[in-house]
PDB file of C-alpha atoms in Angstrom:
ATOM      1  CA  UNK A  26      66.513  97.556 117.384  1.00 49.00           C
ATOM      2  CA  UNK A  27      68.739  95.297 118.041  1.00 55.00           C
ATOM      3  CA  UNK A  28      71.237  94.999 121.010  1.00 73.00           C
ATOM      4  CA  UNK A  29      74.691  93.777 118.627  1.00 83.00           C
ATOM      5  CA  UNK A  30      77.237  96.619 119.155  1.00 85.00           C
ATOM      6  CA  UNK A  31      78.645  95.488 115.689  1.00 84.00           C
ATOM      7  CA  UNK A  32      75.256  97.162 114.227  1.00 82.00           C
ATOM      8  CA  UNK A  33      74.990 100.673 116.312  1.00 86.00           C
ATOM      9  CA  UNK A  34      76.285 102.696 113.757  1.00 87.00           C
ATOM     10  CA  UNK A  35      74.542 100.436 110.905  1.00 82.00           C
ATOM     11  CA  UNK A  36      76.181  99.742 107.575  1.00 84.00           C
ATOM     12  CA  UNK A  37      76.907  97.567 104.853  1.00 88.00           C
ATOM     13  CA  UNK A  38      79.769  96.447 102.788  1.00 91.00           C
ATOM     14  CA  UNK A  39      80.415  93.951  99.844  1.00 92.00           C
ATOM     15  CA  UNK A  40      83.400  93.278  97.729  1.00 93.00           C
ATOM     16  CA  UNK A  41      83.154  90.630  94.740  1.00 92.00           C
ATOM     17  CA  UNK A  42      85.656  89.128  91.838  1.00 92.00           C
ATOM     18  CA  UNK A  43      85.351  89.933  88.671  1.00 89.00           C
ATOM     19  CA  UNK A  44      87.873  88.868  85.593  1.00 89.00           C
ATOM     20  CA  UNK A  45      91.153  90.434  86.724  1.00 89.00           C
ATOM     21  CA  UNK A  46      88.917  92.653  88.639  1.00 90.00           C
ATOM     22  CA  UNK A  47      87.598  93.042  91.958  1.00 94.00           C
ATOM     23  CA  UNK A  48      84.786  95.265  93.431  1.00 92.00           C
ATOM     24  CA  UNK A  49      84.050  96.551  96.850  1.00 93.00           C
ATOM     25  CA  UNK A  50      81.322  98.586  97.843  1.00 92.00           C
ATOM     26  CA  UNK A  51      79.767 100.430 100.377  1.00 91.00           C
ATOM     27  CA  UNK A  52      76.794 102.264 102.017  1.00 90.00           C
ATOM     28  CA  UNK A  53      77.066 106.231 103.032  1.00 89.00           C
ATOM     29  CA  UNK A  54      75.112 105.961 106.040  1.00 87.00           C
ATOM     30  CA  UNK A  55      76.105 107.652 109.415  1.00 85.00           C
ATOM     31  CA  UNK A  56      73.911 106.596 112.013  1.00 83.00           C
ATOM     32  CA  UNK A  57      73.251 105.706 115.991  1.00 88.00           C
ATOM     33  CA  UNK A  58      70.695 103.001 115.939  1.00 86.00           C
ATOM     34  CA  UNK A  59      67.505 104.112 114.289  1.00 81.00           C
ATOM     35  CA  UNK A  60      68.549 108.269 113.994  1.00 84.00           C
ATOM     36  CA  UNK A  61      70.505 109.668 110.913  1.00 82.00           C
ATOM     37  CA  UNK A  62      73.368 111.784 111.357  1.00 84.00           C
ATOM     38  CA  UNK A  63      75.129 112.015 108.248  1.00 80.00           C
ATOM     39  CA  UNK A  64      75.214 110.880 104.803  1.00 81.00           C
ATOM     40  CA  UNK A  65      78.223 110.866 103.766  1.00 80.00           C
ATOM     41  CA  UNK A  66      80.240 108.461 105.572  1.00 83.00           C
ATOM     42  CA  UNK A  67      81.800 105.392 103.379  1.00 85.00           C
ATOM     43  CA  UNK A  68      83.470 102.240 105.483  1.00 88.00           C
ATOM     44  CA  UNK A  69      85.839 102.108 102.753  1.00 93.00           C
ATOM     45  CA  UNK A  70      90.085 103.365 102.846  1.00 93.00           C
ATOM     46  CA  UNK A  71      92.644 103.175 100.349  1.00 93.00           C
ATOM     47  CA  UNK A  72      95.553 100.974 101.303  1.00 92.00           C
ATOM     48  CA  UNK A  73      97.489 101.022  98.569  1.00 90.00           C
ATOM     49  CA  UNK A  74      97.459 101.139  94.703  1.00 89.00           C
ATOM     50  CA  UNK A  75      95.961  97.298  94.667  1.00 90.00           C
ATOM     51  CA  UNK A  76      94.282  97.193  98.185  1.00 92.00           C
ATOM     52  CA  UNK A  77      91.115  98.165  99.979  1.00 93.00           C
ATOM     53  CA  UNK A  78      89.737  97.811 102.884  1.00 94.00           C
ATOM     54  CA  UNK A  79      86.079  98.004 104.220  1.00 93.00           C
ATOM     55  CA  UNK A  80      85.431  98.101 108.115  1.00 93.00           C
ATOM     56  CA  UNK A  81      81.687  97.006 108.985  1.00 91.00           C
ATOM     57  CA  UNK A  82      80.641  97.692 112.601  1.00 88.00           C
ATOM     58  CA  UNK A  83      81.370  99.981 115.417  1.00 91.00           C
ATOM     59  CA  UNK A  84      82.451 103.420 113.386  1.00 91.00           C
ATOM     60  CA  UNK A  85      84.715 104.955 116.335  1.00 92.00           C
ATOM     61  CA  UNK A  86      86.577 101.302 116.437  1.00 93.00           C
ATOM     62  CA  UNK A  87      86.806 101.782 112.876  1.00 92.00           C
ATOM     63  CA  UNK A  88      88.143 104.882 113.325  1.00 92.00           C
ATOM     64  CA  UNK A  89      90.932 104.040 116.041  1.00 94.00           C
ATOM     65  CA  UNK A  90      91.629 100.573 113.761  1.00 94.00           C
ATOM     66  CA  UNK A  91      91.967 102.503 110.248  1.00 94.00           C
ATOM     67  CA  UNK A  92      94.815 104.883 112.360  1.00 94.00           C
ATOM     68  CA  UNK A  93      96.639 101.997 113.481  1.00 94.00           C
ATOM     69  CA  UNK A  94      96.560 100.178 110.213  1.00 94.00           C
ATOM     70  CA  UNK A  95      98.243 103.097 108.645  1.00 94.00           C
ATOM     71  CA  UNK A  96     100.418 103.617 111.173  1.00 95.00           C
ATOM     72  CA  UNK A  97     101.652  99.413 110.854  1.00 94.00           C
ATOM     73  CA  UNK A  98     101.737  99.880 106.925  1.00 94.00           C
ATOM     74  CA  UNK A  99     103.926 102.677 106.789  1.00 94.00           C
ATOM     75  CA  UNK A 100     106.316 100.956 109.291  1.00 95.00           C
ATOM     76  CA  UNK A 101     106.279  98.067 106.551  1.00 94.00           C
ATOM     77  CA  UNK A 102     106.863 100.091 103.750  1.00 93.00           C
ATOM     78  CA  UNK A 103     109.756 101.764 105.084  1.00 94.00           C
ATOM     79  CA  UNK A 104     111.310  98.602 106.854  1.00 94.00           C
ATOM     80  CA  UNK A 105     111.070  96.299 103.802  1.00 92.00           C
ATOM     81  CA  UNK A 106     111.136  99.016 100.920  1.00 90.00           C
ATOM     82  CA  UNK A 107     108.341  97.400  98.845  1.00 90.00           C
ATOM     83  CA  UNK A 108     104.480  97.596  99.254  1.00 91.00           C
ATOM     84  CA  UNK A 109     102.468  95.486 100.710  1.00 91.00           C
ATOM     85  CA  UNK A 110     100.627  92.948  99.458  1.00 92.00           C
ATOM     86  CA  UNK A 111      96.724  92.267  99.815  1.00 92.00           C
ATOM     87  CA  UNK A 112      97.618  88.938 101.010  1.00 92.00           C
ATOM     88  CA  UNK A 113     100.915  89.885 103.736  1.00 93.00           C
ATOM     89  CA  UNK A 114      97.798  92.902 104.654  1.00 94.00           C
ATOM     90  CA  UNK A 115      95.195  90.572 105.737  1.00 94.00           C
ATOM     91  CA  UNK A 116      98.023  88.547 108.134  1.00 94.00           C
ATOM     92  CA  UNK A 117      98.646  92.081 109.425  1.00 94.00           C
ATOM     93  CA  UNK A 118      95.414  92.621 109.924  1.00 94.00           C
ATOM     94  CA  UNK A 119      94.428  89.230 111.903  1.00 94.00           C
ATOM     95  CA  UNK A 120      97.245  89.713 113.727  1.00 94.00           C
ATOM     96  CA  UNK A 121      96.062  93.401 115.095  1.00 94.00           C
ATOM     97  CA  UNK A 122      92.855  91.827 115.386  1.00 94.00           C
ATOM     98  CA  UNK A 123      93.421  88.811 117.808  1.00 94.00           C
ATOM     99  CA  UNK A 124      96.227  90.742 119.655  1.00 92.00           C
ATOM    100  CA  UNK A 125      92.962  92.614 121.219  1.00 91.00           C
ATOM    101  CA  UNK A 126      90.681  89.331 121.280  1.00 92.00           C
ATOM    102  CA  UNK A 127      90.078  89.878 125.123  1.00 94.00           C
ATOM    103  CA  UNK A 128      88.858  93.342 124.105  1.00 92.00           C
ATOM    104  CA  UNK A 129      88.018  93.575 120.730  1.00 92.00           C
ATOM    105  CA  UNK A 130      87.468  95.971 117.827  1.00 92.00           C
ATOM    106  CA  UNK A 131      83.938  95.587 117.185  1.00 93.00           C
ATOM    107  CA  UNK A 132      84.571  95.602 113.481  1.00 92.00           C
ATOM    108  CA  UNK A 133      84.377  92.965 110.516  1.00 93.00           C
ATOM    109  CA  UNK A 134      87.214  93.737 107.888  1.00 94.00           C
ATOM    110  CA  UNK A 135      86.955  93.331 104.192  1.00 94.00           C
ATOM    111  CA  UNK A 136      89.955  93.123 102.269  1.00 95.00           C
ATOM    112  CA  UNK A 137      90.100  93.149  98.415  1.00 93.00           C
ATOM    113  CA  UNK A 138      93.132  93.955  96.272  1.00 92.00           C
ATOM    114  CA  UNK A 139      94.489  92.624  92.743  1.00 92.00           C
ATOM    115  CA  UNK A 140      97.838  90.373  93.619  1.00 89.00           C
ATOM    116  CA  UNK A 141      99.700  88.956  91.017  1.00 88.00           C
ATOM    117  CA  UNK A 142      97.042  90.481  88.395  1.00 84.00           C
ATOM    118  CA  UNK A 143      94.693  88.036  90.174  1.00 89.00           C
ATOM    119  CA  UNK A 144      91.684  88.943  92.300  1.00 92.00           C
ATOM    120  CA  UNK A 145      92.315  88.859  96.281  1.00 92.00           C
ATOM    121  CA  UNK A 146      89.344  88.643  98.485  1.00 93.00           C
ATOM    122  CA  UNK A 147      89.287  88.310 102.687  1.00 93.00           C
ATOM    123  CA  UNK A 148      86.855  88.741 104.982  1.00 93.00           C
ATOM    124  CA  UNK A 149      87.473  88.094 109.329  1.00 93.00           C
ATOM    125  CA  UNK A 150      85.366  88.459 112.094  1.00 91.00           C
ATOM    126  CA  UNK A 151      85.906  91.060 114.952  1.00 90.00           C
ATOM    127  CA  UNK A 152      88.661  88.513 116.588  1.00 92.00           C
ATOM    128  CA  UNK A 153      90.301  88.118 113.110  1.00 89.00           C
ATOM    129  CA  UNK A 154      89.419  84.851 111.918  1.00 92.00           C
ATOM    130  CA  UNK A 155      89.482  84.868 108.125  1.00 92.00           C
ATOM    131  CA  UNK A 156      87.067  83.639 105.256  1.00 91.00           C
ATOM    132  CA  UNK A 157      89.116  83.567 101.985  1.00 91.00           C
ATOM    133  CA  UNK A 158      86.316  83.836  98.613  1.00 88.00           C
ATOM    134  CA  UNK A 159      86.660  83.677  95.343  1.00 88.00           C
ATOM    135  CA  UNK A 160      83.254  85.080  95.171  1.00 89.00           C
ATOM    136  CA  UNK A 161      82.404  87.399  97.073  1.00 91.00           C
ATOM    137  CA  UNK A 162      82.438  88.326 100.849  1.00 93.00           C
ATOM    138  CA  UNK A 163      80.304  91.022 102.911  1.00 90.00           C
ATOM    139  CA  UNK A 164      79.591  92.471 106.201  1.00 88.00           C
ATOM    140  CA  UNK A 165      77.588  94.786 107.957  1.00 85.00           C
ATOM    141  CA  UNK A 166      73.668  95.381 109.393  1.00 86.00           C
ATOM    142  CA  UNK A 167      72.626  94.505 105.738  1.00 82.00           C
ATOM    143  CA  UNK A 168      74.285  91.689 105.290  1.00 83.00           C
ATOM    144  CA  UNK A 169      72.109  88.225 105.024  1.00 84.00           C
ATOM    145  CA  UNK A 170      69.930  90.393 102.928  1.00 84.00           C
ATOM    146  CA  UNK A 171      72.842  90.594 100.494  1.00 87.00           C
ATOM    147  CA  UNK A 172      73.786  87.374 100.199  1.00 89.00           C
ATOM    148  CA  UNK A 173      70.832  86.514  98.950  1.00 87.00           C
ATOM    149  CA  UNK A 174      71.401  88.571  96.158  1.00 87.00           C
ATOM    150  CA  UNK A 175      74.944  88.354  95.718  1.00 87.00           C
ATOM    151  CA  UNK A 176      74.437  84.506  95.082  1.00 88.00           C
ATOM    152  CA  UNK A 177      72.082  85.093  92.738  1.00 90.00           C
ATOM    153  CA  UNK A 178      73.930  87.662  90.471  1.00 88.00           C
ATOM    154  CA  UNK A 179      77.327  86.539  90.887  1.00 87.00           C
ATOM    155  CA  UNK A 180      78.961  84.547  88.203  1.00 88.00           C
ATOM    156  CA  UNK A 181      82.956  83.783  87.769  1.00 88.00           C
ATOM    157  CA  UNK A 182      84.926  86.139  84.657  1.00 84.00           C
ATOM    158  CA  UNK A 183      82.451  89.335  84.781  1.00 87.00           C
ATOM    159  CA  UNK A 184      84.179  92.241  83.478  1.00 88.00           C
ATOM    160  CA  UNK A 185      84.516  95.733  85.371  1.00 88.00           C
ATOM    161  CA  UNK A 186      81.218  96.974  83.860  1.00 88.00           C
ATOM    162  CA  UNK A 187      79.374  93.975  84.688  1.00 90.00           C
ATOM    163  CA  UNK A 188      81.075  94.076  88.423  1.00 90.00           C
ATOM    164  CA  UNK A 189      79.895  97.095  88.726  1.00 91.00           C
ATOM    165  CA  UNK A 190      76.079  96.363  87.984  1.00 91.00           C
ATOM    166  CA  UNK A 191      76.370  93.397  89.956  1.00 91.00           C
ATOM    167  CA  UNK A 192      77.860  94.968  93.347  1.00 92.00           C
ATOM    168  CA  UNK A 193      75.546  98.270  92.868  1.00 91.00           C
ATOM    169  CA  UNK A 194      71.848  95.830  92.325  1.00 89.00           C
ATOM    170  CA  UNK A 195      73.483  94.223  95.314  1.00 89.00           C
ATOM    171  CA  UNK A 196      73.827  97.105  97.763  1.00 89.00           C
ATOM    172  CA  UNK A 197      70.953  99.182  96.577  1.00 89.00           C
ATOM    173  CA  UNK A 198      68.587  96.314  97.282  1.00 88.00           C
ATOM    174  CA  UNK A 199      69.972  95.012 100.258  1.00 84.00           C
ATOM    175  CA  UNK A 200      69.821  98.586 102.018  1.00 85.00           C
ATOM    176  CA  UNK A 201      66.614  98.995 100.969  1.00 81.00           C
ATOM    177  CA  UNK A 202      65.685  96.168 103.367  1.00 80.00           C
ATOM    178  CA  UNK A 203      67.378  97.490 105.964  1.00 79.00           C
ATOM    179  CA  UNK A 204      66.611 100.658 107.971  1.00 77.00           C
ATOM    180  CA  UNK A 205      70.210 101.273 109.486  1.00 79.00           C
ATOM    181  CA  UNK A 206      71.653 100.955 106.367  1.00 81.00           C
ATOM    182  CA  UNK A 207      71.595 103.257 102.982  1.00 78.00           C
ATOM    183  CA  UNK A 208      71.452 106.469 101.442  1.00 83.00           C
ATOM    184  CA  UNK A 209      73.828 106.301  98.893  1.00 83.00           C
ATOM    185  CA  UNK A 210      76.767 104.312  97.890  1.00 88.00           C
ATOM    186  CA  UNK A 211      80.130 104.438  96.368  1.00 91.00           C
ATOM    187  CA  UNK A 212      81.596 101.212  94.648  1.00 92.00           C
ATOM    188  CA  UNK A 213      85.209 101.026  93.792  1.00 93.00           C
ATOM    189  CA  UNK A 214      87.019  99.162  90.982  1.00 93.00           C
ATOM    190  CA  UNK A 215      89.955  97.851  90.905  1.00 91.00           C
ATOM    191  CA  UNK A 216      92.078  96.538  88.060  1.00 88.00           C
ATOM    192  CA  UNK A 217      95.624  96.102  86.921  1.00 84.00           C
ATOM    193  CA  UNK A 218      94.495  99.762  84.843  1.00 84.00           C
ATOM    194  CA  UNK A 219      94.121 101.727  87.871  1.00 86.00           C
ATOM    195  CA  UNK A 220      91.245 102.526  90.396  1.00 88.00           C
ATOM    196  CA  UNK A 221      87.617 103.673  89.723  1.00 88.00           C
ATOM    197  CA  UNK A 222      84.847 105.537  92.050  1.00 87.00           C
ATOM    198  CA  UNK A 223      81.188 105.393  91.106  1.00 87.00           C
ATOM    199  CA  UNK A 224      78.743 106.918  93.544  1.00 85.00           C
ATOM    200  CA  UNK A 225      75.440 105.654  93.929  1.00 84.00           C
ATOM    201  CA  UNK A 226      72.224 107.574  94.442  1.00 81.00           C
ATOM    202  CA  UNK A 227      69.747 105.635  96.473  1.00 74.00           C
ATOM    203  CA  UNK A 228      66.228 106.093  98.909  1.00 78.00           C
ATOM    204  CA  UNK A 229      67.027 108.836 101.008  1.00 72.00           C
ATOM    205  CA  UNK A 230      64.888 107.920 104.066  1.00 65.00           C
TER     206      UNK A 230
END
């Protein structure tokens, strides 16, 4: 097993762009190294109307970071009187990030929203350095084996049923080469129609 603290708990997460869509998905796996706790555990929260976020990594960090980050975006909302943005949420984001760079979150944070009826994708490292994608962007224990497949299936202007099939092969076969990763998914759509669930069913060992 290995000794990264960023894959203790295990987990994967991928969003991808679609034509005025976006997709981000994630495993259900709770775990501590090699044992299974739970399965019902997404790394995904609801933002806002037209933003997600996934947090990859250390699930207590996750935790403490997901409380903070809705603690910072309903100071926003009530200061400015608007919502935020995907794009002005990823700055906040960095920003909480590097602030604890001596001592930092062990998590990798996704961001995908719809901004200006245009896909928004981000992806940062545990000190908050960010990779913007017009693709696709991922994190998590099961991640190099889903790039490979995420390159491979990814193409620009799918639509939200093609996303979907896309994202799900994705996941399901990446977690099936991983053994701190899996048992289920959920994959969330977002368009300028609304937001969409879909769980997954996948190997449950």
């Amino acid at each position: 097993m290995s000794g990264n603290i960023l894959q203790y708990n295990g987990g994967a997460v991928i969003a991808m762009s679609g034509n005025n869509c976006v997709a981000i998905a994630s495993d259900m796996r709770y775990g501590i190294q090699a044992q299974t706790i739970g399965f019902n555990k997404p790394k995904i929260y609801r933002i806002t109307d037209t933003c997600l976020v996934g947090l990859p990594g250390l699930l207590t960090d996750a935790q403490t970071f997901y409380q903070n980050l809705k603690f910072r975006v309903n100071l926003y909302n009530l200061k400015e009187e608007r919502t935020i943005k995907p794009s002005t949420f990823s700055n906040m984001v960095m920003s909480m990030l590097y602030e604890k760079r001596f001592s930092p979150y062990f998590i990798e944070p996704i961001i995908a929203g719809i901004e200006n009826g245009k896909p928004y994708l981000c992806g940062m490292d545990l000190i908050g350095a960010p990779l913007f994608a017009k693709d696709f962007v991922l994190g998590g224990s099961a991640a190099e084996a889903m790039y490979g497949m995420a390159e491979t299936l990814w193409r620009p202007d799918l639509d939200d049923e093609e996303l979907f099939e896309v994202v799900a092969q994705c996941l399901l076969s990446a977690v099936d080469r991983n053994a701190i990763s899996g048992w289920g998914g959920i994959v969330y759509i977002l368009n300028q129609d609304g937001l969409v669930a879909k769980t997954l069913k996948g190997r449950q060992d």
